[in-house]
Coordinates of C-alpha atoms in Angstrom, one line a residue:
X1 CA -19.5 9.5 29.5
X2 CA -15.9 10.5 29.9
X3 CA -13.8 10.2 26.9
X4 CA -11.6 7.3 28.3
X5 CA -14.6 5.1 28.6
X6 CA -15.3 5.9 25.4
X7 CA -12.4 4.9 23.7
X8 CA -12.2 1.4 25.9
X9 CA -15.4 0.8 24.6
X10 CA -14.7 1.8 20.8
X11 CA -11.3 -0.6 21.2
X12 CA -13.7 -3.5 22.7
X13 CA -16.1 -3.6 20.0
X14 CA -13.4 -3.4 17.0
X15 CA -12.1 -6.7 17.0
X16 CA -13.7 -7.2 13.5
X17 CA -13.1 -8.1 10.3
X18 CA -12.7 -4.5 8.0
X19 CA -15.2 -3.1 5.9
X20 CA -13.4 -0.7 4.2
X21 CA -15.5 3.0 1.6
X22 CA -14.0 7.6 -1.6
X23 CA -14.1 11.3 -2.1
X24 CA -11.9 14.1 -3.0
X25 CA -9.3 16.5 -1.5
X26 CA 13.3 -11.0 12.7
X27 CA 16.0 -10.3 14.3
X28 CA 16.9 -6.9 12.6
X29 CA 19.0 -4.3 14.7
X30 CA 17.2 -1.2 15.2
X31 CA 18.8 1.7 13.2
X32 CA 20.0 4.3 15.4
X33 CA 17.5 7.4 15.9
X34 CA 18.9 11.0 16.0
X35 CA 16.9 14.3 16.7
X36 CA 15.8 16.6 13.4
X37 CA 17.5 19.5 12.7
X38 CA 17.1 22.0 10.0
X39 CA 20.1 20.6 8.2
X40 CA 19.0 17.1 8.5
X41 CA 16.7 15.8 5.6
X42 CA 12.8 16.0 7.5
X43 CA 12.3 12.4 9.7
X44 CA 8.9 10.8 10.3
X45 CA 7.5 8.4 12.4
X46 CA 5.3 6.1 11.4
X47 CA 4.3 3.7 13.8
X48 CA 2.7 0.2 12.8
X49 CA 1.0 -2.4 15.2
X50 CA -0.6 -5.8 14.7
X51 CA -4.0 -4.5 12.5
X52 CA -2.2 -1.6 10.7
X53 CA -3.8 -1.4 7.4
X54 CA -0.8 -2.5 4.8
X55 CA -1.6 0.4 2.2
X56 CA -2.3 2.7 4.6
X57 CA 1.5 2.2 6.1
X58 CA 3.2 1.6 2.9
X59 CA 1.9 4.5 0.8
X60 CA 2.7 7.1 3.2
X61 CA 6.3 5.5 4.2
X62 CA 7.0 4.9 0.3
X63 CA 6.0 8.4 -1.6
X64 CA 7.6 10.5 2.0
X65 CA 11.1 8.3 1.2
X66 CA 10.8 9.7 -3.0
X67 CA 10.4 13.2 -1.3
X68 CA 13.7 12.7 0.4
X69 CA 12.4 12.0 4.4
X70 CA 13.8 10.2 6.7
X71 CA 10.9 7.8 7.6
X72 CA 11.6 5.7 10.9
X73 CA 9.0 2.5 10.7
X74 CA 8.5 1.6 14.5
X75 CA 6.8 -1.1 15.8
X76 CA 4.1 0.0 18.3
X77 CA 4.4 -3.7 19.7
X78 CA 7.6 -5.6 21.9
X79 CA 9.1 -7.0 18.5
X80 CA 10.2 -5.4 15.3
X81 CA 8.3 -8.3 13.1
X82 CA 4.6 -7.1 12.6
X83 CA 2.4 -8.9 11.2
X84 CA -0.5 -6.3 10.1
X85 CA -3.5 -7.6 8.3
X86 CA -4.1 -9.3 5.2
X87 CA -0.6 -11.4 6.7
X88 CA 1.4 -8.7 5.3
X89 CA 4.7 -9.0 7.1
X90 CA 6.7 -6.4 7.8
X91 CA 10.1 -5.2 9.5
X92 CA 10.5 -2.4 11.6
X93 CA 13.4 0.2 11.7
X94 CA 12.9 0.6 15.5
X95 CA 10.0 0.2 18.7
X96 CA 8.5 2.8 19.6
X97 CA 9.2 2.9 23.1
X98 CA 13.6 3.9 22.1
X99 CA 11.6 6.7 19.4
X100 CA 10.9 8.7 22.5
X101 CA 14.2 11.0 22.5
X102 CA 14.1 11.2 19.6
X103 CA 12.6 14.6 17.6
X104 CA 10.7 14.4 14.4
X105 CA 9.2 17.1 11.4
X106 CA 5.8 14.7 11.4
X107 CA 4.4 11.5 12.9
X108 CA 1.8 9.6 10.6
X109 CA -0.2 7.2 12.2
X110 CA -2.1 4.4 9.8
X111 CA -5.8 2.9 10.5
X112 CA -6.7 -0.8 10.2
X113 CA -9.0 -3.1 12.7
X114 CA -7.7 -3.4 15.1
X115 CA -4.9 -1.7 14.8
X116 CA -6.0 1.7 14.7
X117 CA -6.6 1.1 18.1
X118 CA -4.0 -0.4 19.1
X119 CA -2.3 2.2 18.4
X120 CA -4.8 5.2 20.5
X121 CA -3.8 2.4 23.4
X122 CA 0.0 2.5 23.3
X123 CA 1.0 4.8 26.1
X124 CA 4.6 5.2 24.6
X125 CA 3.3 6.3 21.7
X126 CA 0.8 8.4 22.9
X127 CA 3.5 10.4 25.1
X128 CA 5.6 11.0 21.7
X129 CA 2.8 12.5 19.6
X130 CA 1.5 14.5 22.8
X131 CA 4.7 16.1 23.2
X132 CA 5.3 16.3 19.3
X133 CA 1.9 18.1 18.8
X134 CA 2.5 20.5 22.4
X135 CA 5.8 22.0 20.2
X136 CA 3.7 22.5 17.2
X137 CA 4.8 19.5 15.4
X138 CA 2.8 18.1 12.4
X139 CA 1.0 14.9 13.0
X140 CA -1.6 13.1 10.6
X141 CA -3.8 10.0 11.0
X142 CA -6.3 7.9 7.9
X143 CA -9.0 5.7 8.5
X144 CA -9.6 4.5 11.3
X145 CA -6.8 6.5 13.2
X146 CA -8.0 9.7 13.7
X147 CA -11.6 8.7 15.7
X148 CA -9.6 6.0 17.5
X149 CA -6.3 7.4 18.4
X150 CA -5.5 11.0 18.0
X151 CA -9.7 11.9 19.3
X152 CA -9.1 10.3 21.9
X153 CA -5.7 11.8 23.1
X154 CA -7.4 15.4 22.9
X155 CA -5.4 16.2 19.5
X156 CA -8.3 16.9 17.6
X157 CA -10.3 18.9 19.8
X158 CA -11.3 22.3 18.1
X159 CA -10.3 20.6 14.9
X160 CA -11.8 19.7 11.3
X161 CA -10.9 16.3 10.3
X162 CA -12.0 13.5 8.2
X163 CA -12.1 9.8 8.8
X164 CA -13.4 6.1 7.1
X165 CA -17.2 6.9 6.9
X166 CA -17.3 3.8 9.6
X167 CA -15.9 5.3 12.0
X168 CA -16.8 9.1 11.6
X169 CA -19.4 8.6 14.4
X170 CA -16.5 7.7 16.9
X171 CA -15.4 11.4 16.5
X172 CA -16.4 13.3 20.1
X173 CA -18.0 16.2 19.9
X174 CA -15.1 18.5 20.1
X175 CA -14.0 17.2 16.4
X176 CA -15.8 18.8 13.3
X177 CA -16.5 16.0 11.1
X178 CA -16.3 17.1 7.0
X179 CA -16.8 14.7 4.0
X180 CA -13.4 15.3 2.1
X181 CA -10.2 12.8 1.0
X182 CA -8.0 14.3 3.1
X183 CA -8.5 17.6 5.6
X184 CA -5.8 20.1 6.4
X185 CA -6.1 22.2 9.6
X186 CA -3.4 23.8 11.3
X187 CA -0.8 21.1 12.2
X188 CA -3.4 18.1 12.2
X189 CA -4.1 16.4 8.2
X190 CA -6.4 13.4 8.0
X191 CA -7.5 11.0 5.6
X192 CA -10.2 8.6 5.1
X193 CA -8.6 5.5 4.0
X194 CA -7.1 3.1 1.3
X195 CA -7.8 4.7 -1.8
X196 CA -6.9 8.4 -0.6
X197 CA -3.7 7.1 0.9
X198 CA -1.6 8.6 -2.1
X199 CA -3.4 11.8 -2.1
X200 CA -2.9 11.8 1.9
X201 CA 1.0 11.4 1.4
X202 CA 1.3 13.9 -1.1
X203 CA -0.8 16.7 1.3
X204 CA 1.8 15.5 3.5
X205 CA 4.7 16.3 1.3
X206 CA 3.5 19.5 0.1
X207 CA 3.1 20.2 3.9
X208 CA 6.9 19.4 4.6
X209 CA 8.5 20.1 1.4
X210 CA 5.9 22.7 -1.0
X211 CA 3.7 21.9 -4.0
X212 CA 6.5 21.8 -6.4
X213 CA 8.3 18.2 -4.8
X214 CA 4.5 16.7 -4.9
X215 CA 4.7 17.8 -8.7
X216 CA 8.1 16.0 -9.2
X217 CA 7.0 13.0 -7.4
X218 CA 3.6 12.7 -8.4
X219 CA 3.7 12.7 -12.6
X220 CA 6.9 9.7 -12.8
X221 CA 4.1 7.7 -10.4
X222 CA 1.3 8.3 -12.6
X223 CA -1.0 9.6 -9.6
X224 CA -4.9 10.3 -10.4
X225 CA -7.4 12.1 -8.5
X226 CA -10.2 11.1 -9.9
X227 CA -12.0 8.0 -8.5
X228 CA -12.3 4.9 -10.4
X229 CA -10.8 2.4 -12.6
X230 CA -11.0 1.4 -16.1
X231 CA -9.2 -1.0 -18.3
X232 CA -8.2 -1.4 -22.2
X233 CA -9.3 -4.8 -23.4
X234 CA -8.2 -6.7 -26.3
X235 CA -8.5 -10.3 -27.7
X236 CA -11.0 -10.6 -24.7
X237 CA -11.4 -14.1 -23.0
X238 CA -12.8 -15.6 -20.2
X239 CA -10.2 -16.7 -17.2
X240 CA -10.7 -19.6 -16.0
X241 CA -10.3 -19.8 -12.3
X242 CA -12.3 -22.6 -9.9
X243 CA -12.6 -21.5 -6.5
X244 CA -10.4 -19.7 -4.3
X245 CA -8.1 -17.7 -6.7
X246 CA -4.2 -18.6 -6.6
X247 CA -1.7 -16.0 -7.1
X248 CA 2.0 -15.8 -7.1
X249 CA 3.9 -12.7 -6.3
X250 CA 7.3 -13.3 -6.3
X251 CA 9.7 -10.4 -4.9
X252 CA 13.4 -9.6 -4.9
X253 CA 15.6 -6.7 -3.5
X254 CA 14.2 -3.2 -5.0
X255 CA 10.9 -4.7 -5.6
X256 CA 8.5 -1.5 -5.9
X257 CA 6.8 -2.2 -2.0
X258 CA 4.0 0.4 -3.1
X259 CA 3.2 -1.6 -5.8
X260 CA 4.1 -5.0 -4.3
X261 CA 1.9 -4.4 -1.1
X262 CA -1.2 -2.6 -2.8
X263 CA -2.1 -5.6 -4.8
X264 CA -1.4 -8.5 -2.3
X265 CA -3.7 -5.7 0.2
X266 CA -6.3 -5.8 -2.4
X267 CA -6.3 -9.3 -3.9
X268 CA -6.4 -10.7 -0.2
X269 CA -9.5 -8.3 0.4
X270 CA -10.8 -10.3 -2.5
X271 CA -9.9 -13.8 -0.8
X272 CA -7.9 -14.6 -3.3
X273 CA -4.7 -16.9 -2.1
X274 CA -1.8 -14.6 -2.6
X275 CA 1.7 -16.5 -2.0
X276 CA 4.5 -14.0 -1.7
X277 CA 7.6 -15.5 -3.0
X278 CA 11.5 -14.4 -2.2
X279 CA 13.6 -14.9 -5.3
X280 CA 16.3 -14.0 -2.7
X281 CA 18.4 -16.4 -1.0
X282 CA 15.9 -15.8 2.6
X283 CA 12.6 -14.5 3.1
X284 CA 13.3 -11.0 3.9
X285 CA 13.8 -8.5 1.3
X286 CA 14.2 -4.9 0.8
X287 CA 12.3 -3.0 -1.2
X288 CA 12.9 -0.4 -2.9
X289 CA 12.2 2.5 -0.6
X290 CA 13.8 0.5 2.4
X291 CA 10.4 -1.3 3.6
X292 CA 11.8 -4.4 4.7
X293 CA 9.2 -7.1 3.5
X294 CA 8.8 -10.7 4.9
X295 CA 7.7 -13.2 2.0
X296 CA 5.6 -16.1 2.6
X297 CA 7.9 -18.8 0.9
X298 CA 10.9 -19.1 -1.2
X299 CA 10.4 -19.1 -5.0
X300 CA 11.4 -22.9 -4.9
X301 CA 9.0 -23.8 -2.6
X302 CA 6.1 -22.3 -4.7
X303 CA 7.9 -23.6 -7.9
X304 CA 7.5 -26.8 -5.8
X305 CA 3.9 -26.7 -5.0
X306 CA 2.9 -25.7 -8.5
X307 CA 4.1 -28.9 -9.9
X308 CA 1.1 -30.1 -7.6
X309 CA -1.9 -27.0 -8.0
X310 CA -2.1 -24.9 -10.8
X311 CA -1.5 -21.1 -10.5
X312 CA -4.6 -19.0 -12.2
X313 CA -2.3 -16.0 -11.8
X314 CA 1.5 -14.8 -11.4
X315 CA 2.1 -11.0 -11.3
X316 CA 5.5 -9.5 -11.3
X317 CA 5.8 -5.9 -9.8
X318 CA 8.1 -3.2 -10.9
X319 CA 11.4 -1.2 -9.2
X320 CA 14.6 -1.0 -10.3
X321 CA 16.7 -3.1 -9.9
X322 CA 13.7 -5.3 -8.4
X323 CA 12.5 -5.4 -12.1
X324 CA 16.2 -6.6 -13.3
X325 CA 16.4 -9.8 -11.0
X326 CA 13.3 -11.3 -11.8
X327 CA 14.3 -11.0 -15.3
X328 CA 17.6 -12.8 -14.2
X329 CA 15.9 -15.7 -12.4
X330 CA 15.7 -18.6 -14.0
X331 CA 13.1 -20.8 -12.4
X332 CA 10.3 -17.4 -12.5
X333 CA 11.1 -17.4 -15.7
X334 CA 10.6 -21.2 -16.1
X335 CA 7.5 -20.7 -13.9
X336 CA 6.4 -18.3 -16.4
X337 CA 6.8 -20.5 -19.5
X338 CA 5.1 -22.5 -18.3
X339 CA 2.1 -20.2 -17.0
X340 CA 2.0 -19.1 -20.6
X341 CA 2.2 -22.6 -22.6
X342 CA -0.9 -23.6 -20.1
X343 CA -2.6 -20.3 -22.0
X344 CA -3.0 -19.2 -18.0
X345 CA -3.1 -16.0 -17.1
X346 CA 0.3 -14.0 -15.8
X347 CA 1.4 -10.1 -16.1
X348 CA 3.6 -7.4 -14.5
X349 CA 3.5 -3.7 -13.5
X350 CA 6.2 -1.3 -14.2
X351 CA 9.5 -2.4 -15.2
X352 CA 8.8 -5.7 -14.8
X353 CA 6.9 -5.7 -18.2
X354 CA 9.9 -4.9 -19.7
X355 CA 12.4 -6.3 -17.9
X356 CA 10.6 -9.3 -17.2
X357 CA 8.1 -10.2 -20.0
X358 CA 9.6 -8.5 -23.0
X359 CA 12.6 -9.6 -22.6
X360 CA 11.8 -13.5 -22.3
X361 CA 9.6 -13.4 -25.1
X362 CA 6.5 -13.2 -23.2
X363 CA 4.4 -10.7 -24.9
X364 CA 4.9 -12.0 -28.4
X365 CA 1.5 -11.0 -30.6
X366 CA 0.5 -9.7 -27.3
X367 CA -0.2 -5.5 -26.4
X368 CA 0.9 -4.4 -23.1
X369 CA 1.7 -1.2 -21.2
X370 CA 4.0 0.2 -18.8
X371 CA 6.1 3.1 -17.2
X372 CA 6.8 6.2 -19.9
X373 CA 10.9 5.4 -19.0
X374 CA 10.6 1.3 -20.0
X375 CA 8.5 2.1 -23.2
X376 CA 11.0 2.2 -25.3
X377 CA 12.1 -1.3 -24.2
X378 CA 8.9 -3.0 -25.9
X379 CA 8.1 -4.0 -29.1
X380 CA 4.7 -2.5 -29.6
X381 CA 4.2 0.7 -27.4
X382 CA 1.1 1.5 -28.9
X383 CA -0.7 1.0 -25.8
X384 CA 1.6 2.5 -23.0
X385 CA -0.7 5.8 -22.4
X386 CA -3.5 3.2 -21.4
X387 CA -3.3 3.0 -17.2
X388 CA -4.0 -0.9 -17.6
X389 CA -4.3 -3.2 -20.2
X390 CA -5.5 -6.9 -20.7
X391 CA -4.7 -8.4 -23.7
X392 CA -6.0 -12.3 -23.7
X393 CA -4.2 -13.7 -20.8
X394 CA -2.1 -11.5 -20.0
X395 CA -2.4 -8.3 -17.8
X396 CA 0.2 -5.4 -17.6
X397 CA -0.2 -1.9 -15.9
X398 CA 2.2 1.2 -15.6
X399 CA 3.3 1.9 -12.2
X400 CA 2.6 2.9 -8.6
X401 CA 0.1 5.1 -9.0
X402 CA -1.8 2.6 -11.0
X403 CA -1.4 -0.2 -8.6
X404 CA -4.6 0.0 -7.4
X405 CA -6.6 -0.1 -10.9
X406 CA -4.3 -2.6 -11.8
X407 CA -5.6 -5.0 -8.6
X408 CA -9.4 -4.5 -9.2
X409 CA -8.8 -5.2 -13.3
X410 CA -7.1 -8.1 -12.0
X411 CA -10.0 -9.2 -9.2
X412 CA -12.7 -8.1 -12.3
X413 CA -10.9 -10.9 -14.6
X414 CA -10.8 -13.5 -12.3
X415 CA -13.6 -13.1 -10.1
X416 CA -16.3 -10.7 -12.0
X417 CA -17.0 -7.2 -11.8
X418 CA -19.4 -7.5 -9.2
X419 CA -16.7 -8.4 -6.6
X420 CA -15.0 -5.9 -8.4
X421 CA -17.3 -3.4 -7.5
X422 CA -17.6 -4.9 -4.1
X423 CA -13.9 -4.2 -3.6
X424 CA -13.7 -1.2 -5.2
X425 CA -16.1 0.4 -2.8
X426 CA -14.3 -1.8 0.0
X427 CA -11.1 0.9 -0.7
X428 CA -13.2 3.9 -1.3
X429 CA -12.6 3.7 -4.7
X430 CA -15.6 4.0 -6.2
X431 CA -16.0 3.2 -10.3

């Protein structure tokens, strides 16, 4: 059967719901695109679609912009919202049909279902990582992306790559398959999904930039290898949650997205009901490392609707100054009062457990963890080498690179460990 065919009937039969598996190794003005040079800091694409896979996008665009890239988000689609799954909302820098003059050091392509293939079926972009690849550029693809897009464009032919174990048996012929995190050869790096999307970023970096920039950004985020999550327990008790889980997640301007985005990703996979609240004065917010985020409500309307249902969770995530504002907002930190006095569960990540629960008095008697730089800031440290630790009701963690853990503790508290598990292996991050 010739390849085309192939693919139209791979991007037919993937309008499913994702089953995602680990190893090793808006109404925004686009920003105006200008060709790479060597005295311009390294620019990627990274194109999203409706279906990208949130922490598959995020990671990538988040640990490339701490390297010192200049990461163009374009929207593969005829608007520069994007709604990619798990009703993540995001903001694109640009559409990828004006990124075609435009010259860039590497183009990363995400995975999701279906997005992964709506992205092999964009003809724009297509033409851009053709001609990018015919001049010897770098390109790289995780998940679902390499089988669905790049395979099928002929960029992989003669090539080892890896991919999501679903969708290794997509790869043609021409592609070697190998069971490995991520797989470097020549100009072509893949990935397999979720869990190895930080590992995937920083092969990227190293590619662009050399192994000492992945050391400087990898130790401040607290990266680990090693599959698996575990969590220091104290005071243990049993959360009570009926039904569908109910968690707030409010953000601000300099929210960590990394952070922000892997948890809503992961709690969502758990059907948990994650309401993503702007403590700003709209919905839109930027983070941190310039993703520009869409939240679900304002903080006031949440505030509003808890007065009516009870919240079995709030979580506030780090970034500076993110970290800072929450502090300074008086109705989260009503919200959390409030939480606490209910003896429901609440926590933070980062800064935030500083900045956010120390400071309002909201570990008192209680052991938490965080970043090495916001130690200092808490009354009892003792526990700030542990990656995530639950003490009664309340849950803290330490940053970006233990985001993840920090979800599955979270979906192991409120919904057992056997969905923990379930999830776990969901993200190829097996326990």
């Amino acid at each position: 059967m010739h390849r085309s065919q192939i693919f139209i009937e791979i991007l037919a039969s993937l309008l499913l719901t994702p089953t995602p598996v680990l190893q090793q190794h808006a109404t925004s003005t686009p920003r105006q695109l200008t060709m790479a040079t060597s005295h311009s800091p390294k620019k990627v694409l990274v194109p999203i679609v409706a279906g990208t896979e949130p922490v598959e996008a995020s990671v990538p665009i988040d640990i490339l912009r701490r390297a010192g890239a200049d990461v163009t988000v374009a929207s593969a689609g005829d608007a520069l919202l994007v709604e990619i799954v798990y009703g993540v909302k995001i903001i694109a820098d640009a559409l990828v049909a004006d990124c075609a003059a435009a010259s860039y050091d590497l183009i990363v392509l995400p995975g999701g279902v279906p997005g992964a293939a709506n992205l092999g079926g964009c003809a724009a972009l297509e033409g851009i990582v053709r001609r990018h690849a015919e001049k010897g550029g770098l390109y790289a693809a995780i998940c679902a992306a390499p089988p669905l897009a790049l395979a099928p464009w002929g960029l992989l032919d003669g090539h080892k790559a890896t991919a999501h174990p679903l969708f290794v048996e997509y790869f043609p012929p021409e592609v070697t398959a190998v069971d490995a995190n991520v797989v470097v050869d020549g100009n072509a790096v893949t990935s397999r999904g979720p869990a190895t999307s930080t590992e995937f970023a920083l092969a990227l970096v190293e590619r662009l930039y050399g192994k000492e920039k992945v050391e400087q950004i990898a130790k401040p985020m607290l990266v680990r290898y090693e599959a698996g999550y575990s969590m220091k327990e104290l005071n243990s008790v049993q959360w009570q949650c009926s039904g569908t889980p109910k968690v707030l997640l409010p953000v601000v301007n300099g929210s960590e997205e990394m952070e922000a985005i892997t948890i809503i990703d992961a709690l969502r996979r758990a059907n948990a009901k994650v309401v993503v609240a702007s403590v700003e004065d709209g919905v839109e917010i930027a983070a941190l490392h310039g993703m520009r985020i869409v939240a679900d409500v304002m903080l006031d309307d949440a505030a509003a609707d808890q007065s009516e249902t009870q919240l079995d969770l709030i979580i506030m995530t780090g970034g500076m100054p993110g970290a800072e504002t929450l502090g300074g907002s008086e109705k989260l930190v009503a919200l959390l009062k409030k939480q606490a006095e209910a003896n429901r569960p609440y926590g933070a990540i980062g800064a935030a457990t500083a900045h956010v629960l120390q400071s309002h008095g909201l570990l008192t008697g209680r052991k938490a963890t965080t970043c090495a730089s916001m130690a200092v800031l808490l009354a009892d440290a003792s526990e700030c080498e542990n990656r995530v630790v639950v003490d009664g009701n309340v849950i803290t963690s330490r940053g970006p690179g233990t985001a993840m853990e920090y979800a599955l503790a979270v979906v192991e508290k409120l919904l057992g460990r056997v969905e923990a598990r379930r999830l776990a292996e969901d993200l190829l991050f097996f326990a």
